[in-house]
Amino acid sequence: MRRSPTPLGLLLLACLAWPAPSAGEEAPGEEAPAPPAGEEEPEVDEEILITSSPAPGSRLPSARARSEVTREDLARRLPRSAPDALRFEPGVFVQQSAHGQGSAYLRGLTGQQTVLLFDGIRLNNSTYRQGPNQYFFTLDSQSLASIQVQRGGGSTRWGSDALGGVILALPVEPRPEASPGDWFGWDPHLRVASGTADGEIGGRLQTGLSFGDTFAFLGGAGGRHVGQLESGGAVHNPADGELPLVPRFADDGRTQLGTGFDELTFDGRLVANLSPRHRLKLALYGYRQFDAPRTDQCPAAHAPYDECLKYDEQFRTLLYAVYEGRRLGPVVDQLRATLSWQQQRERRTMARPRAAVQHTGRDVVDSLGLTALARSPRLALADALDLQLEAGLDTYHDLVSSAAWIAFTDIDVTARRSRGQYLEGSRYTYGGLYAQAGLEAFGQLRARAGARLSWIDARAPDDPESGTRAVERSWLPMVGNAGLEWRPLSSLAVLVNYDRSFRAPNLDDLTSRQQTGPGFQFENPALGPEQADTFELGLRLSAPILLEAWGFRTTLHDAVVKSPRQDADCPPDTPACQASWTKLQLVNAPADAALWGVEGSLLAELPWGLEARASVAWTWGEGPNVTPRPTDPDAAYQARVPLSRVPPLNGTVELVWRSAFGLTLGADVRWATRQDRLALSDLSDARIPRGGTPGFAVLDLRASARLAERLLVSVAMENVLDAAYRYHGSSVNGPGRSFIFLIDLGPLWRSPEPARPAGP
Amino acid sequence: MHRLPAVTLLALALSACGGDPDANGQDGGEGEPILGEPCAPPPAYVEDVSGCAPAADAYQPRGGQDTWPACVSDDGVYHPLGASISSIARVQAYHAIALLLWSADPRPTRQDFLDARILFEEEQGLGSRVARRYDPHFPAPAAGKCEDEGVPAANPDYCVGPATLQPLLTGAFASGAEGEARLVNAARIHAALQWFLYVSVIKEATTCATTAADCDSHWAYYAGGGPRESPLGLGAEILALAPETHQRIYDGLLAVRCWRNLDHEGGEATDLALRDRAIAQLDRALLRGMAVLVRQRFAELGCASEHYRQAALEALRVLVPLLDRAVRERDASAAGFLAAEVQKEAAAIDAAGAISRLDALFPCY
């Protein structure tokens, strides 16, 4: 077996080699401490033209359509996963192909057409596929401080893939645990969670450690067992009233086969405040998911009840080091650099037990990453005219290992395939240089602009046995953005943005062969990049209520879409292609595709401790019809057709009451209308009921109470009316009426007074 | 659902990966030796069509006078509804399996069985369809589908794929790959797949009423996507023995296509009476073709020896039950005779009696 690169040694070496604070530098402790675990990063008074935070890369730009899930939101809503935590964000629609997966649609796009980030490091790699994927699920929501969402293109800052938007998850930071005057502090937490809809039982043990003012550590491990999910019942086809082919139900008509999984997580984060100006972080995040069936393939439509595609292993490991510098000189006010190694490993098995056959695939992607970002101080060009600059680079290198085999369990024989889903030894290098500038005039008008030069290089070997061609492709795209923000009133801002983003074909597009929801998809080594031009207009009212409204139009040039293919188009020696009902290949659309829509959000602080929130989003997507025009001129044919799985009109309403004595109560409604605008590939996708996905409205009730200083109890009653519902494009129906419980104990105890080390 | 113990999970989590299995194939041995000789030459069969006439309501695209309205099939060619017919790949797999196990070299090796099983179990391949195949000749279960747990066992005739064919095929592939009774296992596989192809033609023709792609599949499962004069798979086997029967089967395929052309081709069919008329024509011809295949196996009992004769008998033990429903409808005593004969030792079977009954029950028309 090929060994994965382990840059741990390099990172440790970097830690050891980092210079200690020198004489003359400010003493540790003079810098404002990191925020306590579980609390939000405080907003600073300082106005930043490019982002709204002093830490580069820690906040998505406020001048864009942006929203944020805070730690308080996470604690109140008790999401089942990181994707689940995004359900209340405007313009975000979370699809699930499995109970153990989740993929967020941003302005009608998801998967490889959005960028996922963790602490500024890309989760996206070169095997992200078109359509929904499971990878955001591999973040432990209990280790997150916040999740930010930027709707609309973001390639200038984040590179390839950021067509529909960007999702940035930030981890909980360690905090100094020591009491004033103590050298050592220790702060353990224990959380236990349980859910009745899926029999979830799990928890997390976490501890913070601090050593003086210099070192702080936060580490934890968690796990959970999740059983089969009981829904509110079957969602019926709008077209004929029949049951959709997926999911398959148990005899009770509510419990969904092909759901449930086991999960382990672990993480450790060490922060070294080397000086008030220099900080070093070393972090490790691990996610291990076992036995997670893909609901629409467990069993697949028409297949026997015991046939199941299961992700035996869905693993992710991220190890990285961060350097953060502040006030480094007259030109560089802030600097952030990261060096990362990430490994994504998945192993899938399609088991047909009565035939004693298992089809297994295993893919491992090792990604080495380097990022650097520098930001200038605000430079006064003239009276009431300030400039701020930001520049950076990032580059990642993926190395792919892929294998597949078929095993006959009754005779204990295994035969390897000549290739896996990808090609063993494929490589993908991607990155870019970028610069952004922000200009503020008279305190009312702000202008921003940026540009990026990217590099992408794809290399994959051939595989003659399967008729796979070698791939050697390179691209050097240029993109940019510009925006204006006008504040006619102190509480009112009008924002206009233009963004050009891009997505270069990745190894999944260029080399993969796989069964997808709509059919068998095979590679297109000649695929070209796609670009997105986004124009958006926003209105932001900050008093007396927070109100945002955005309208957007995204034009996709050379959009990558699934095109139906014939038997003769299938690659040679690929019987799974010819034998599939639907064959698909990704192609560049011959004409522009477009997405447009509106999004709104509201946050109102009401009397008596009440708070009201609401969100709404509507998206329309259409593109050219890539199926051949029928030879019969009288045959029905639409030149433009809906884009795949564009979410319907949807929204949320939340009402929260916070008492002065630690009790919080909430009620919310999640709703969506019917989506019957279906792409051709949607029609062959068993995840979508015939005639579209029915609309729904789901009521949830939530409560949490701090019963003691160290005891927080939360409970949520989901789907109070026991509605049968499904988010459009999902394989799995939402939970039926059920409860989620969370008990949070912490800190359990304080460490005894440590002996202070002898002073110099 | 199987769950890993927590300790195991922890160990896996820390190790971060489990290794891939090494490929392990056969040990090189061929298993039990093959004894005896096949029929050389194969038993001759000359189809006598002198007294045959199509039914009065039959669709006759080859020039006869029929009562059917004009339709797309009138040129005698099957015109697919869709541009992509996935079932053709499964028939191609059947053809490839045949080359490995019975048609090219009738002495299959253990590796041949393994290679054939891989072809059979490809994703979306023959195995996936055998596992879900039902026989619309029998009443559907009152509750549930053949995909559901317990339904095949309770409805073995209707759920013929999961209840009968899949276990038979799985066992034969495994046994053959172990080197056991290679000719017998090859014959079982051959016969079970013939049964599957027969049922698939009728099933797809039936569901063609609601799923247009199934019309093309019914044609593909018989002809493998080939034209009338050079079909692949089951069609080729019947054509080799009984050319006129093959022509009548092909006429039946075109009758189904004609019905679908006349009955809301772009949508859901409503003229189910015409559908049933087309399928009846097809099924009558196809049963005749299957009877010819069975007939040939009975004939082989007289000229093959040892393992080759045993293989012919095993094929009959699979295929006679396929015909049992149709035989019993025509002559219950003949059904009992055939069922009893194939349970005997090969040397004790009254092959001539069986052949005469088959010829009488499934005449040409």
mmCIF file of N, CA and C in Angstrom, chain B residues 24-57:
data_model
loop_
_atom_site.group_PDB
_atom_site.id
_atom_site.type_symbol
_atom_site.label_atom_id
_atom_site.label_comp_id
_atom_site.label_asym_id
_atom_site.label_seq_id
_atom_site.Cartn_x
_atom_site.Cartn_y
_atom_site.Cartn_z
ATOM 1 N N ASN B 24 -6.805 -12.323 -5.104
ATOM 2 C CA ASN B 24 -6.523 -13.736 -4.971
ATOM 3 C C ASN B 24 -7.442 -14.494 -5.909
ATOM 4 N N GLY B 25 -6.885 -15.232 -6.777
ATOM 5 C CA GLY B 25 -7.695 -15.928 -7.764
ATOM 6 C C GLY B 25 -7.649 -17.425 -7.559
ATOM 7 N N GLN B 26 -7.589 -18.127 -8.628
ATOM 8 C CA GLN B 26 -7.607 -19.575 -8.553
ATOM 9 C C GLN B 26 -6.210 -20.109 -8.277
ATOM 10 N N ASP B 27 -6.179 -21.344 -7.785
ATOM 11 C CA ASP B 27 -4.885 -21.928 -7.464
ATOM 12 C C ASP B 27 -4.241 -22.605 -8.666
ATOM 13 N N GLY B 28 -4.856 -22.501 -9.800
ATOM 14 C CA GLY B 28 -4.265 -23.056 -11.004
ATOM 15 C C GLY B 28 -4.785 -24.416 -11.363
ATOM 16 N N GLY B 29 -5.300 -25.145 -10.398
ATOM 17 C CA GLY B 29 -5.856 -26.456 -10.705
ATOM 18 C C GLY B 29 -7.189 -26.343 -11.418
ATOM 19 N N GLU B 30 -7.554 -27.366 -12.122
ATOM 20 C CA GLU B 30 -8.799 -27.316 -12.870
ATOM 21 C C GLU B 30 -9.918 -28.069 -12.177
ATOM 22 N N GLY B 31 -9.630 -28.676 -11.052
ATOM 23 C CA GLY B 31 -10.667 -29.374 -10.333
ATOM 24 C C GLY B 31 -10.937 -30.747 -10.923
ATOM 25 N N GLU B 32 -12.160 -31.175 -10.767
ATOM 26 C CA GLU B 32 -12.518 -32.521 -11.212
ATOM 27 C C GLU B 32 -12.334 -32.641 -12.724
ATOM 28 N N PRO B 33 -11.811 -33.765 -13.195
ATOM 29 C CA PRO B 33 -11.659 -33.937 -14.647
ATOM 30 C C PRO B 33 -13.013 -34.087 -15.330
ATOM 31 N N ILE B 34 -13.028 -33.681 -16.587
ATOM 32 C CA ILE B 34 -14.247 -33.816 -17.378
ATOM 33 C C ILE B 34 -14.177 -35.121 -18.144
ATOM 34 N N LEU B 35 -15.181 -35.922 -17.971
ATOM 35 C CA LEU B 35 -15.202 -37.240 -18.604
ATOM 36 C C LEU B 35 -16.301 -37.295 -19.657
ATOM 37 N N GLY B 36 -16.103 -38.175 -20.620
ATOM 38 C CA GLY B 36 -17.126 -38.397 -21.633
ATOM 39 C C GLY B 36 -16.941 -37.531 -22.865
ATOM 40 N N GLU B 37 -17.917 -37.621 -23.739
ATOM 41 C CA GLU B 37 -17.855 -36.895 -25.009
ATOM 42 C C GLU B 37 -19.197 -36.218 -25.281
ATOM 43 N N PRO B 38 -19.138 -35.089 -25.937
ATOM 44 C CA PRO B 38 -20.396 -34.465 -26.337
ATOM 45 C C PRO B 38 -20.946 -35.145 -27.591
ATOM 46 N N CYS B 39 -22.149 -34.785 -27.942
ATOM 47 C CA CYS B 39 -22.722 -35.295 -29.183
ATOM 48 C C CYS B 39 -21.933 -34.744 -30.357
ATOM 49 N N ALA B 40 -21.482 -35.601 -31.210
ATOM 50 C CA ALA B 40 -20.736 -35.149 -32.379
ATOM 51 C C ALA B 40 -21.218 -35.927 -33.596
ATOM 52 N N PRO B 41 -21.923 -35.346 -34.481
ATOM 53 C CA PRO B 41 -22.401 -33.956 -34.435
ATOM 54 C C PRO B 41 -23.574 -33.821 -33.481
ATOM 55 N N PRO B 42 -23.987 -32.607 -33.177
ATOM 56 C CA PRO B 42 -25.153 -32.406 -32.320
ATOM 57 C C PRO B 42 -26.394 -33.011 -32.963
ATOM 58 N N PRO B 43 -27.369 -33.367 -32.176
ATOM 59 C CA PRO B 43 -28.585 -33.957 -32.729
ATOM 60 C C PRO B 43 -29.204 -33.031 -33.776
ATOM 61 N N ALA B 44 -29.563 -33.619 -34.868
ATOM 62 C CA ALA B 44 -30.142 -32.804 -35.947
ATOM 63 C C ALA B 44 -31.602 -32.523 -35.643
ATOM 64 N N TYR B 45 -32.005 -31.324 -35.999
ATOM 65 C CA TYR B 45 -33.409 -30.972 -35.853
ATOM 66 C C TYR B 45 -33.804 -30.153 -37.069
ATOM 67 N N VAL B 46 -34.756 -30.636 -37.796
ATOM 68 C CA VAL B 46 -35.239 -29.914 -38.964
ATOM 69 C C VAL B 46 -36.662 -29.471 -38.676
ATOM 70 N N GLU B 47 -36.827 -28.205 -38.664
ATOM 71 C CA GLU B 47 -38.137 -27.651 -38.343
ATOM 72 C C GLU B 47 -39.084 -27.849 -39.532
ATOM 73 N N ASP B 48 -40.176 -28.472 -39.288
ATOM 74 C CA ASP B 48 -41.165 -28.702 -40.332
ATOM 75 C C ASP B 48 -42.261 -27.653 -40.192
ATOM 76 N N VAL B 49 -42.293 -26.736 -41.104
ATOM 77 C CA VAL B 49 -43.266 -25.642 -41.017
ATOM 78 C C VAL B 49 -44.353 -25.786 -42.075
ATOM 79 N N SER B 50 -44.433 -26.946 -42.667
ATOM 80 C CA SER B 50 -45.375 -27.105 -43.783
ATOM 81 C C SER B 50 -46.822 -26.930 -43.334
ATOM 82 N N GLY B 51 -47.116 -27.334 -42.126
ATOM 83 C CA GLY B 51 -48.506 -27.235 -41.693
ATOM 84 C C GLY B 51 -48.780 -26.041 -40.809
ATOM 85 N N CYS B 52 -47.873 -25.079 -40.801
ATOM 86 C CA CYS B 52 -47.998 -23.959 -39.859
ATOM 87 C C CYS B 52 -48.743 -22.794 -40.489
ATOM 88 N N ALA B 53 -49.536 -22.135 -39.656
ATOM 89 C CA ALA B 53 -50.215 -20.914 -40.105
ATOM 90 C C ALA B 53 -50.339 -19.969 -38.924
ATOM 91 N N PRO B 54 -50.118 -18.709 -39.170
ATOM 92 C CA PRO B 54 -50.247 -17.745 -38.074
ATOM 93 C C PRO B 54 -51.690 -17.690 -37.578
ATOM 94 N N ALA B 55 -51.825 -17.280 -36.327
ATOM 95 C CA ALA B 55 -53.168 -17.093 -35.780
ATOM 96 C C ALA B 55 -53.872 -15.973 -36.537
ATOM 97 N N ALA B 56 -55.193 -16.006 -36.487
ATOM 98 C CA ALA B 56 -55.972 -15.038 -37.263
ATOM 99 C C ALA B 56 -55.704 -13.609 -36.814
ATOM 100 N N ASP B 57 -55.437 -13.423 -35.528
ATOM 101 C CA ASP B 57 -55.232 -12.041 -35.044
ATOM 102 C C ASP B 57 -53.758 -11.670 -34.966
#
